[in-house]
CSV table of C-alpha atoms and ligand atoms in Angstrom, one decimal:
chain,number,residue,atom,x,y,z
A,1,MET,CA,-4.7,6.6,-8.6
A,2,PHE,CA,-2.5,9.2,-6.9
A,3,GLU,CA,0.0,9.1,-9.8
A,4,SER,CA,1.4,12.6,-9.4
A,5,LEU,CA,1.9,12.3,-5.6
A,6,SER,CA,3.4,8.8,-5.9
A,7,GLU,CA,5.8,10.0,-8.5
A,8,LYS,CA,7.1,12.6,-6.1
A,9,PHE,CA,7.5,10.1,-3.3
A,10,GLU,CA,9.3,7.8,-5.6
A,11,LYS,CA,11.8,10.6,-6.5
A,12,ILE,CA,12.3,11.5,-2.8
A,13,PHE,CA,12.9,7.9,-1.8
A,14,ARG,CA,15.2,7.2,-4.7
A,15,LYS,CA,17.3,10.2,-3.6
A,16,LEU,CA,17.4,8.9,-0.1
A,17,ARG,CA,18.4,5.4,-1.2
A,18,GLY,CA,21.1,6.7,-3.4
A,19,ARG,CA,22.7,8.4,-0.4
A,20,GLY,CA,23.6,5.2,1.5
A,21,ILE,CA,24.5,6.9,4.8
A,22,LEU,CA,21.9,9.4,6.0
A,23,THR,CA,22.5,12.4,8.2
A,24,GLU,CA,20.0,14.2,10.3
A,25,SER,CA,20.0,17.0,7.8
A,26,ASP,CA,19.5,14.6,4.8
A,27,LEU,CA,16.4,13.3,6.6
A,28,LYS,CA,15.1,16.8,7.4
A,29,ALA,CA,15.5,17.9,3.8
A,30,ALA,CA,13.7,14.8,2.6
A,31,LEU,CA,10.8,15.4,5.0
A,32,LYS,CA,10.5,19.0,3.9
A,33,GLU,CA,10.1,17.7,0.3
A,34,VAL,CA,7.5,15.2,1.6
A,35,LYS,CA,5.6,18.0,3.2
A,36,PHE,CA,5.6,20.1,0.1
A,37,ALA,CA,4.4,17.2,-2.0
A,38,LEU,CA,1.5,16.6,0.5
A,39,LEU,CA,0.4,20.2,0.6
A,40,GLU,CA,0.5,20.3,-3.2
A,41,ALA,CA,-1.8,17.3,-3.2
A,42,ASP,CA,-4.2,19.3,-1.2
A,43,VAL,CA,-3.6,17.5,2.1
A,44,HIS,CA,-4.9,19.5,5.1
A,45,TYR,CA,-2.0,21.7,6.5
A,46,LYS,CA,-2.3,20.3,10.1
A,47,VAL,CA,-2.4,16.8,8.9
A,48,ALA,CA,0.7,17.3,6.8
A,49,LYS,CA,2.5,18.9,9.7
A,50,GLU,CA,1.6,16.2,12.2
A,51,PHE,CA,2.5,13.5,9.7
A,52,ILE,CA,6.0,15.0,9.3
A,53,LYS,CA,6.5,15.4,13.0
A,54,GLY,CA,5.5,11.8,13.7
A,55,ILE,CA,8.0,10.5,11.2
A,56,GLU,CA,10.8,12.8,12.3
A,57,GLU,CA,10.3,11.8,16.0
A,58,ARG,CA,10.5,8.1,15.1
A,59,ALA,CA,13.4,8.4,12.6
A,60,LEU,CA,15.6,10.6,14.8
A,61,GLY,CA,14.7,9.0,18.1
A,62,LYS,CA,15.6,5.4,17.3
A,63,GLU,CA,18.7,3.9,15.8
A,64,VAL,CA,17.3,4.4,12.3
A,65,LEU,CA,20.0,6.6,10.8
A,66,ARG,CA,22.8,4.5,12.1
A,67,SER,CA,21.2,1.3,11.0
A,68,LEU,CA,22.5,-0.7,8.0
A,69,THR,CA,19.6,0.4,5.8
A,70,PRO,CA,18.7,3.9,6.9
A,71,ALA,CA,16.7,4.8,3.7
A,72,GLN,CA,14.6,1.6,4.0
A,73,GLN,CA,14.0,2.2,7.6
A,74,VAL,CA,12.8,5.8,6.9
A,75,MET,CA,10.5,4.5,4.2
A,76,LYS,CA,9.1,1.9,6.5
A,77,ILE,CA,8.3,4.6,9.1
A,78,VAL,CA,6.7,6.8,6.4
A,79,HIS,CA,4.6,3.9,5.3
A,80,GLU,CA,3.5,3.1,8.8
A,81,GLU,CA,2.6,6.7,9.7
A,82,MET,CA,0.7,7.0,6.5
A,83,THR,CA,-1.2,3.8,7.2
A,84,ARG,CA,-2.0,5.2,10.6
A,85,ILE,CA,-3.5,8.5,9.3
A,86,LEU,CA,-5.5,6.5,6.7
A,87,GLY,CA,-7.1,4.4,9.4
A,88,GLY,CA,-4.7,1.8,10.8
A,89,ASP,CA,-3.7,-1.7,10.0
A,90,SER,CA,-7.1,-3.2,9.2
A,91,PRO,CA,-9.8,-1.7,7.1
A,92,ALA,CA,-12.9,-0.2,8.7
A,93,THR,CA,-15.6,-2.7,8.0
A,94,LEU,CA,-19.4,-2.0,7.8
A,95,ASP,CA,-21.2,-2.5,11.1
A,96,LEU,CA,-23.9,-5.1,10.2
A,97,SER,CA,-24.7,-6.2,13.7
A,98,GLY,CA,-28.1,-6.0,15.3
A,99,PRO,CA,-31.7,-6.9,14.3
A,100,ARG,CA,-32.6,-7.5,10.7
A,101,PRO,CA,-33.3,-5.7,8.5
A,102,MET,CA,-30.7,-3.2,9.4
A,103,ALA,CA,-30.4,0.1,7.6
A,104,LEU,CA,-27.5,1.8,5.8
A,105,MET,CA,-28.1,5.4,4.9
A,106,LEU,CA,-26.1,7.1,2.1
A,107,VAL,CA,-25.9,10.9,2.2
A,108,GLY,CA,-24.0,13.5,0.1
A,109,LEU,CA,-24.2,16.2,-2.4
A,110,GLN,CA,-25.8,15.8,-5.8
A,111,GLY,CA,-23.6,14.2,-8.4
A,112,SER,CA,-21.2,12.8,-5.8
A,113,GLY,CA,-22.2,9.2,-6.8
A,114,LYS,CA,-24.7,8.3,-4.1
A,115,THR,CA,-27.1,6.4,-6.3
A,116,THR,CA,-24.4,4.5,-8.2
A,117,THR,CA,-22.7,3.7,-4.9
A,118,ALA,CA,-25.9,2.4,-3.4
A,119,ALA,CA,-26.1,-0.1,-6.2
A,120,LYS,CA,-22.4,-0.9,-5.9
A,121,LEU,CA,-22.8,-1.6,-2.2
A,122,ALA,CA,-25.8,-3.8,-2.8
A,123,LEU,CA,-23.7,-5.9,-5.2
A,124,HIS,CA,-20.8,-6.0,-2.8
A,125,LEU,CA,-23.1,-7.2,0.0
A,126,ARG,CA,-24.9,-9.7,-2.1
A,127,ARG,CA,-21.6,-11.2,-3.1
A,128,ARG,CA,-20.9,-11.7,0.6
A,129,GLY,CA,-24.1,-13.7,1.2
A,130,ARG,CA,-26.4,-10.8,2.2
A,131,ARG,CA,-29.9,-10.0,0.9
A,132,PRO,CA,-29.8,-6.3,0.2
A,133,TYR,CA,-32.8,-4.1,-0.6
A,134,LEU,CA,-32.4,-0.7,-2.2
A,135,VAL,CA,-34.6,2.2,-1.2
A,136,PRO,CA,-34.7,5.6,-2.9
A,137,VAL,CA,-35.7,8.4,-0.6
A,138,ASP,CA,-36.1,11.3,-2.9
A,139,PRO,CA,-39.6,12.5,-3.0
A,140,TYR,CA,-38.8,15.5,-5.2
A,141,ARG,CA,-37.2,13.8,-8.1
A,142,PRO,CA,-39.0,10.7,-9.5
A,143,ALA,CA,-36.1,10.3,-12.0
A,144,ALA,CA,-33.8,9.6,-9.0
A,145,ALA,CA,-36.0,6.6,-8.0
A,146,GLU,CA,-36.0,5.4,-11.6
A,147,GLN,CA,-32.2,5.6,-11.9
A,148,LEU,CA,-31.8,3.4,-8.8
A,149,ARG,CA,-34.5,1.0,-10.0
A,150,ARG,CA,-32.6,0.5,-13.3
A,151,LEU,CA,-29.3,0.0,-11.6
A,152,ALA,CA,-30.9,-2.5,-9.2
A,153,ALA,CA,-32.5,-4.4,-12.0
A,154,SER,CA,-29.1,-4.7,-13.8
A,155,ILE,CA,-27.6,-6.5,-10.8
A,156,GLU,CA,-30.9,-8.3,-9.9
A,157,VAL,CA,-31.3,-6.7,-6.6
A,158,ASP,CA,-34.8,-5.7,-5.3
A,159,CYS,CA,-35.7,-2.1,-5.1
A,160,TYR,CA,-38.5,-0.2,-3.4
A,161,LEU,CA,-40.8,1.7,-5.8
A,162,PRO,CA,-42.2,4.8,-4.2
A,163,GLN,CA,-45.7,6.0,-5.1
A,164,GLU,CA,-46.1,9.4,-6.6
A,165,GLY,CA,-46.3,12.0,-3.9
A,166,GLU,CA,-45.1,9.6,-1.2
A,167,ALA,CA,-43.4,11.6,1.5
A,168,SER,CA,-40.0,10.5,3.0
A,169,GLN,CA,-41.5,9.4,6.2
A,170,GLU,CA,-43.9,7.1,4.4
A,171,ILE,CA,-41.3,5.7,2.1
A,172,VAL,CA,-39.1,4.8,5.0
A,173,GLN,CA,-42.0,3.1,6.9
A,174,ASN,CA,-43.4,1.2,3.9
A,175,ALA,CA,-40.0,0.1,2.7
A,176,LYS,CA,-39.1,-1.2,6.2
A,177,ALA,CA,-42.3,-3.2,6.4
A,178,LEU,CA,-41.8,-4.7,3.0
A,179,ALA,CA,-38.2,-5.6,3.7
A,180,GLN,CA,-39.2,-7.3,6.9
A,181,LYS,CA,-41.9,-9.3,5.2
A,182,ALA,CA,-39.6,-10.3,2.3
A,183,GLY,CA,-36.8,-11.3,4.5
A,184,PHE,CA,-34.2,-8.8,3.3
A,185,ASP,CA,-31.4,-8.3,5.8
A,186,VAL,CA,-29.8,-5.0,4.7
A,187,MET,CA,-31.7,-2.0,3.5
A,188,ILE,CA,-29.6,0.6,1.6
A,189,PHE,CA,-31.3,4.1,1.6
A,190,ASP,CA,-30.3,6.4,-1.2
A,191,THR,CA,-31.2,9.9,-0.1
A,192,ALA,CA,-31.7,13.2,-1.9
A,193,GLY,CA,-28.7,15.5,-2.5
A,194,ARG,CA,-28.4,19.2,-3.0
A,195,LEU,CA,-25.8,21.3,-4.7
A,196,HIS,CA,-24.5,22.6,-1.4
A,197,ILE,CA,-25.0,21.8,2.3
A,198,ASP,CA,-28.1,23.7,3.4
A,199,GLU,CA,-30.2,23.7,6.5
A,200,GLY,CA,-33.3,22.3,4.7
A,201,LEU,CA,-31.4,19.3,3.5
A,202,MET,CA,-29.8,18.7,6.8
A,203,ARG,CA,-33.1,18.9,8.6
A,204,GLU,CA,-34.6,16.4,6.3
A,205,LEU,CA,-31.7,14.0,6.6
A,206,VAL,CA,-31.8,14.3,10.4
A,207,GLU,CA,-35.5,13.4,10.3
A,208,ILE,CA,-34.9,10.3,8.1
A,209,LYS,CA,-32.0,9.3,10.4
A,210,GLU,CA,-34.3,9.4,13.4
A,211,MET,CA,-36.9,7.3,11.8
A,212,LEU,CA,-34.4,4.8,10.4
A,213,HIS,CA,-31.9,4.3,13.3
A,214,PRO,CA,-29.4,3.2,10.7
A,215,ARG,CA,-26.3,1.1,11.6
A,216,GLU,CA,-24.3,3.3,9.3
A,217,VAL,CA,-24.6,6.8,7.9
A,218,LEU,CA,-22.1,6.9,5.0
A,219,LEU,CA,-21.2,10.1,3.3
A,220,VAL,CA,-20.5,9.7,-0.4
A,221,ALA,CA,-18.0,12.3,-1.5
A,222,ASP,CA,-16.3,13.0,-4.8
A,223,ALA,CA,-12.5,12.6,-4.3
A,224,MET,CA,-11.8,14.9,-7.1
A,225,THR,CA,-13.0,17.8,-5.1
A,226,GLY,CA,-10.0,17.4,-2.7
A,227,GLN,CA,-10.2,19.6,0.3
A,228,ASP,CA,-13.9,20.4,-0.3
A,229,ALA,CA,-14.7,16.7,0.3
A,230,VAL,CA,-13.0,17.0,3.7
A,231,ASN,CA,-14.9,20.1,4.6
A,232,LEU,CA,-18.1,18.4,3.4
A,233,ALA,CA,-17.4,15.4,5.6
A,234,LYS,CA,-16.8,17.7,8.6
A,235,GLY,CA,-20.0,19.5,7.9
A,236,PHE,CA,-22.1,16.4,7.6
A,237,ASN,CA,-20.5,14.9,10.6
A,238,ASP,CA,-21.2,18.0,12.7
A,239,SER,CA,-24.8,18.4,11.8
A,240,LEU,CA,-26.0,14.9,11.0
A,241,GLY,CA,-23.4,12.5,12.5
A,242,ILE,CA,-21.8,10.0,10.1
A,243,THR,CA,-20.1,6.7,10.7
A,244,GLY,CA,-17.8,6.7,7.7
A,245,VAL,CA,-17.0,8.0,4.2
A,246,ILE,CA,-17.1,6.5,0.8
A,247,LEU,CA,-14.8,8.4,-1.7
A,248,THR,CA,-15.8,8.1,-5.3
A,249,LYS,CA,-14.0,8.8,-8.6
A,250,MET,CA,-10.7,7.6,-7.2
A,251,GLU,CA,-9.6,5.9,-10.4
A,252,GLY,CA,-8.2,9.1,-11.9
A,253,ASP,CA,-5.3,11.0,-10.6
A,254,ALA,CA,-7.4,12.1,-7.7
A,255,ARG,CA,-5.8,14.6,-5.4
A,256,ALA,CA,-4.8,12.5,-2.5
A,257,GLY,CA,-5.6,15.3,-0.1
A,258,ALA,CA,-9.1,14.1,0.7
A,259,ALA,CA,-8.1,10.5,1.4
A,260,LEU,CA,-5.3,11.6,3.6
A,261,SER,CA,-7.1,14.2,5.6
A,262,ILE,CA,-10.6,12.9,6.2
A,263,LEU,CA,-9.9,10.7,9.2
A,264,GLN,CA,-7.7,13.2,11.0
A,265,VAL,CA,-10.1,16.1,10.4
A,266,THR,CA,-13.4,14.4,11.0
A,267,GLY,CA,-12.6,11.4,13.2
A,268,ARG,CA,-14.5,9.2,10.7
A,269,PRO,CA,-12.8,6.6,8.6
A,270,ILE,CA,-13.0,6.0,4.9
A,271,LYS,CA,-14.7,2.6,4.4
A,272,PHE,CA,-14.9,2.2,0.6
A,273,ILE,CA,-13.6,3.9,-2.5
A,274,GLY,CA,-15.3,4.0,-5.9
A,275,THR,CA,-13.0,3.5,-8.8
A,276,GLY,CA,-15.2,3.7,-11.8
A,277,GLU,CA,-18.7,3.9,-13.2
A,278,ARG,CA,-19.2,0.2,-13.4
A,279,LEU,CA,-21.0,-1.4,-10.4
A,280,GLU,CA,-18.1,-3.7,-9.7
A,281,ALA,CA,-15.9,-0.6,-9.2
A,282,LEU,CA,-16.0,-0.5,-5.4
A,283,GLU,CA,-13.1,-1.4,-3.2
A,284,VAL,CA,-12.8,-1.9,0.5
A,285,PHE,CA,-10.5,0.8,1.8
A,286,HIS,CA,-7.3,-0.9,3.0
A,287,PRO,CA,-5.2,1.8,4.6
A,288,SER,CA,-1.8,0.0,4.3
A,289,ARG,CA,-2.3,-0.9,0.6
A,290,ILE,CA,-3.5,2.6,-0.2
A,291,ALA,CA,-0.4,3.9,1.6
A,292,SER,CA,1.8,1.7,-0.6
A,293,ARG,CA,0.1,3.1,-3.7
A,294,ILE,CA,0.4,6.7,-2.6
A,295,LEU,CA,4.1,6.1,-1.7
A,296,GLY,CA,4.7,4.5,-5.1
A,297,MET,CA,6.0,1.5,-3.3
A,298,GLY,CA,4.2,-1.2,-5.1
A,299,ASP,CA,5.1,-4.3,-3.3
A,300,LEU,CA,8.1,-2.8,-1.8
A,301,MET,CA,7.0,-3.6,1.7
A,302,THR,CA,7.3,-7.3,0.9
A,303,LEU,CA,10.7,-6.6,-0.4
A,304,ILE,CA,11.8,-4.8,2.7
A,305,GLU,CA,10.5,-7.5,4.9
A,306,ARG,CA,12.3,-10.1,2.9
A,307,ALA,CA,15.5,-8.2,3.1
A,308,GLU,CA,15.1,-7.8,6.8
A,309,ALA,CA,14.5,-11.5,7.3
A,310,ALA,CA,17.5,-12.4,5.2
A,311,TYR,CA,19.6,-9.9,7.1
A,312,ARG,CA,18.6,-11.4,10.4
A,313,GLU,CA,19.9,-14.8,9.3
A,314,GLU,CA,23.0,-13.2,7.8
A,315,GLU,CA,23.9,-11.5,11.1
A,316,GLU,CA,23.8,-14.8,12.8
A,317,VAL,CA,26.4,-16.0,10.4
A,318,LYS,CA,28.5,-12.9,11.1
A,319,ALA,CA,30.8,-11.4,8.6
A,320,PRO,CA,34.2,-13.0,8.7
A,321,ARG,CA,37.4,-10.9,8.8
A,322,TYR,CA,38.5,-10.3,5.2
A,323,GLU,CA,41.8,-12.1,5.9
A,324,GLU,CA,39.8,-15.2,6.7
A,325,PHE,CA,37.2,-14.8,3.9
A,326,THR,CA,37.1,-18.2,2.2
A,327,LEU,CA,35.2,-19.6,-0.7
A,328,GLU,CA,32.8,-21.2,1.9
A,329,ASP,CA,32.0,-17.7,3.1
A,330,PHE,CA,31.6,-16.6,-0.5
A,331,ARG,CA,29.1,-19.4,-1.0
A,332,LYS,CA,27.1,-18.2,2.0
A,333,HIS,CA,26.8,-14.8,0.4
A,334,LEU,CA,25.7,-16.2,-2.8
A,335,ARG,CA,23.0,-18.1,-1.0
A,336,TYR,CA,22.0,-14.9,0.7
A,337,LEU,CA,21.7,-13.2,-2.7
A,338,ARG,CA,19.5,-16.0,-3.8
A,339,LYS,CA,17.3,-15.7,-0.7
A,340,MET,CA,16.7,-12.1,-1.6
A,341,GLY,CA,15.2,-13.3,-4.9
A,342,SER,CA,16.5,-12.8,-8.3
A,343,LEU,CA,17.4,-9.2,-9.2
A,344,GLU,CA,14.9,-9.3,-12.0
A,345,GLU,CA,12.2,-10.2,-9.6
A,346,LEU,CA,13.3,-7.5,-7.2
A,347,LEU,CA,13.1,-4.9,-9.9
A,348,LYS,CA,9.5,-6.0,-10.7
A,349,MET,CA,8.4,-5.2,-7.2
A,350,ILE,CA,9.5,-1.6,-7.5
A,351,PRO,CA,6.9,0.0,-9.8
A,352,GLY,CA,9.1,2.9,-10.8
A,353,LEU,CA,12.0,0.6,-11.7
A,354,GLY,CA,9.8,-1.8,-13.6
A,355,ARG,CA,10.3,0.1,-16.8
A,356,LEU,CA,14.0,0.1,-16.4
A,357,ARG,CA,14.0,-3.7,-16.8
A,358,GLY,CA,15.9,-4.8,-19.8
A,359,ALA,CA,17.7,-1.4,-20.0
A,360,VAL,CA,19.9,-2.3,-17.0
A,361,SER,CA,22.3,-5.1,-17.3
A,362,LEU,CA,21.9,-7.2,-14.2
A,363,SER,CA,25.2,-8.1,-12.7
A,364,LEU,CA,24.1,-11.5,-11.4
A,365,SER,CA,21.2,-13.6,-12.5
A,366,GLU,CA,19.6,-16.4,-10.5
A,367,ARG,CA,21.1,-18.9,-13.0
A,368,GLU,CA,24.6,-17.5,-12.7
A,369,ILE,CA,24.4,-17.7,-8.9
A,370,ILE,CA,23.3,-21.3,-9.2
A,371,HIS,CA,26.3,-22.0,-11.5
A,372,MET,CA,28.6,-20.3,-9.1
A,373,GLU,CA,27.4,-22.4,-6.2
A,374,ALA,CA,27.8,-25.6,-8.2
A,375,ILE,CA,31.4,-24.6,-8.9
A,376,ILE,CA,32.2,-24.1,-5.3
A,377,ASN,CA,30.4,-27.4,-4.4
A,378,SER,CA,32.7,-29.2,-6.7
A,379,MET,CA,35.8,-28.2,-4.8
A,380,THR,CA,37.4,-30.0,-2.0
A,381,LYS,CA,37.2,-28.6,1.5
A,382,ASP,CA,40.9,-27.8,1.2
A,383,GLU,CA,40.4,-25.8,-2.0
A,384,ARG,CA,37.5,-23.9,-0.5
A,385,ARG,CA,39.5,-22.9,2.5
A,386,ARG,CA,42.8,-22.2,0.7
A,387,PRO,CA,41.8,-21.1,-2.8
A,388,SER,CA,45.5,-20.3,-3.6
A,389,ILE,CA,46.1,-24.0,-4.2
A,390,ILE,CA,43.6,-24.2,-7.1
A,391,ASN,CA,46.0,-24.7,-10.1
A,392,GLY,CA,45.3,-25.4,-13.7
A,393,SER,CA,44.6,-29.2,-13.3
A,394,ARG,CA,42.3,-28.5,-10.3
A,395,ARG,CA,40.4,-25.9,-12.3
A,396,ARG,CA,39.8,-28.5,-15.1
A,397,ARG,CA,38.6,-31.0,-12.6
A,398,ILE,CA,36.2,-28.5,-10.9
A,399,ALA,CA,34.8,-27.4,-14.2
A,400,ARG,CA,34.1,-31.0,-15.2
A,401,GLY,CA,32.6,-31.8,-11.8
A,402,SER,CA,30.2,-28.8,-11.9
A,403,GLY,CA,29.3,-29.1,-15.6
A,404,THR,CA,30.7,-25.7,-16.3
A,405,SER,CA,33.8,-24.5,-18.1
A,406,VAL,CA,37.3,-23.5,-17.0
A,407,GLN,CA,36.5,-20.0,-18.0
A,408,GLU,CA,33.5,-20.0,-15.6
A,409,VAL,CA,35.7,-21.4,-12.8
A,410,ASN,CA,38.2,-18.6,-13.5
A,411,ARG,CA,35.5,-16.0,-13.4
A,412,LEU,CA,34.2,-17.3,-10.1
A,413,LEU,CA,37.6,-17.1,-8.6
A,414,ARG,CA,38.0,-13.5,-9.8
A,415,GLN,CA,34.6,-12.6,-8.4
A,416,TYR,CA,35.7,-14.2,-5.1
A,417,GLU,CA,38.9,-12.2,-5.0
A,418,MET,CA,37.0,-9.0,-5.8
A,419,THR,CA,34.5,-9.6,-3.1
A,420,LYS,CA,37.3,-10.2,-0.7
A,421,LYS,CA,38.9,-6.9,-1.7
A,422,LEU,CA,35.7,-5.2,-1.3
A,423,LEU,CA,35.2,-6.7,2.1
A,424,ARG,CA,38.6,-5.4,3.1
A,425,GLN,CA,37.7,-1.9,2.1
A,426,LEU,CA,34.4,-2.0,3.8
A,427,GLN,CA,35.8,-3.4,7.0
A,428,ARG,CA,38.4,-0.7,7.1
A,429,GLY,CA,35.7,1.7,6.3
A,430,GLY,CA,33.6,0.8,9.3
A,431,ARG,CA,30.5,-1.0,10.2
A,432,ARG,CA,28.6,-1.0,6.9
A,433,GLY,CA,30.4,-4.2,6.0
A,434,LEU,CA,27.9,-6.5,4.3
A,435,LEU,CA,25.9,-3.8,2.6
A,436,GLY,CA,28.2,-3.5,-0.3
A,437,LEU,CA,27.5,-7.1,-1.2
A,438,LEU,CA,23.8,-6.4,-1.6
A,439,PRO,CA,22.2,-5.6,-4.9
A,440,SER,CA,21.4,-2.0,-4.6
A,441,ALA,CA,17.7,-2.2,-4.9
B,1,GDP,P1,-25.8,11.1,-7.1
B,1,GDP,O1,-26.3,12.4,-7.6
B,1,GDP,O2,-24.9,11.4,-5.8
B,1,GDP,O3,-26.7,10.1,-6.8
B,1,GDP,O4,-24.7,10.6,-8.1
B,1,GDP,P2,-24.8,9.5,-9.2
B,1,GDP,O5,-24.8,8.1,-8.6
B,1,GDP,O6,-26.0,9.8,-10.1
B,1,GDP,O7,-23.5,9.7,-10.0
B,1,GDP,C1,-23.1,10.8,-10.7
B,1,GDP,C2,-22.2,10.5,-11.8
B,1,GDP,O8,-20.9,10.0,-11.2
B,1,GDP,C3,-22.6,9.3,-12.7
B,1,GDP,O9,-22.3,9.6,-14.0
B,1,GDP,C4,-21.8,8.1,-12.2
B,1,GDP,O10,-21.6,7.2,-13.2
B,1,GDP,C5,-20.6,8.8,-11.8
B,1,GDP,N1,-19.8,8.0,-10.8
B,1,GDP,C6,-20.2,7.5,-9.6
B,1,GDP,N2,-19.2,6.9,-8.9
B,1,GDP,C7,-18.1,7.0,-9.7
B,1,GDP,C8,-16.8,6.6,-9.6
B,1,GDP,O11,-16.3,5.9,-8.7
B,1,GDP,N3,-16.0,6.8,-10.7
B,1,GDP,C9,-16.4,7.5,-11.8
B,1,GDP,N4,-15.6,7.8,-12.8
B,1,GDP,N5,-17.7,8.0,-11.9
B,1,GDP,C10,-18.5,7.7,-10.9
B,2,MG,MG1,-28.8,10.1,-6.9
């Protein structure tokens, strides 16, 4: 899903992260690339423009660029803005309130996946303890009713069987009466589609809607049609009034344009996505998770949150002046690295980097960090505070005490000296002190 767009985002973000310090023009250049990527993915022009504007305002307005982690902050803002245009923090759920049986009405063009989606929804609702009833309202094509009946049978859901020549109005009334008697609580109406929006179809759908008083009118649209799906949603909303959209065929490299534009253009949220022909292939639309996928972030948000939490604690500790940097401070930094999780695990959270695993030699593994801590723990307070007193016999004692070797003790002391040197450079170089000690994720 969204592979080509997320690849572009990954590239843009990688470049940003590689920069370290970000200037206003770095940011603007990156956002320009973001805008191109969006337009290429068929995102509505106005939506792309507003999206960029929103990010720019937030990123330039606050202390983002001067923060310790500017690229991460920018990514976080991009993710939040994208979540917002996709519908906000929580998914738009179905409105199933009111007297039973309530009606859901599916509308859309022919071939968009209405009938399949009707059955998928029935399965989804039944798994959540509802008693769904499927109703085909397509008086012109008996085959349509037959298709729904077959799908319904395959998931053991009841389905209304229209008589030959039964008009829409009769179907609706008879099905309602039957559902009431049988104690079904949600009726899912699968309506007829056409190849294009036309007045005849709309008139018919408006009539059915007035008879049904459905809780939801859901437009089923093919995501692969990109911008056309957005125009379709707008057309259906203007002439019929819809409560939400279900985008089908999202499992391929669907152009993300439709998903990103629908809410902004129509004011109606996406409620579900179809991700395959199987009846299980229906997902509740979670804006923030979809944003993560589009941005190629995988579970990067978790990573950023973790880093932020670790930072907050670290700041309380305060970086010592390099002259006073002792082995005790070094141990704190090791603990901080461990809190971030092992480097291997960090890499796994970044989808684009996942394939690099094994190819990169990781400088410090979790095990090494544990050994290093053990070595420091075997020292006396005096040794930790004044490492210069650690001579040959002390090194042998420390190695024995920590179950390591003298070589390992030597290496740790070298790493400590290097870190101290690094700290000196960083502190002379300004405020970005601790950043150099982080794994560059
Ligand atoms: P309708 O004319 O709107 O009722 O569309 P159908 O439900 O008959 O579906 C048309 C075709 O699209 C069928 O071959 C379905 O299997 C297929 N289809 C429906 N939803 C999806 C989906 O989410 N992914 C894929 N790949 N195919 C789908
Ligand atoms: Mg159909």
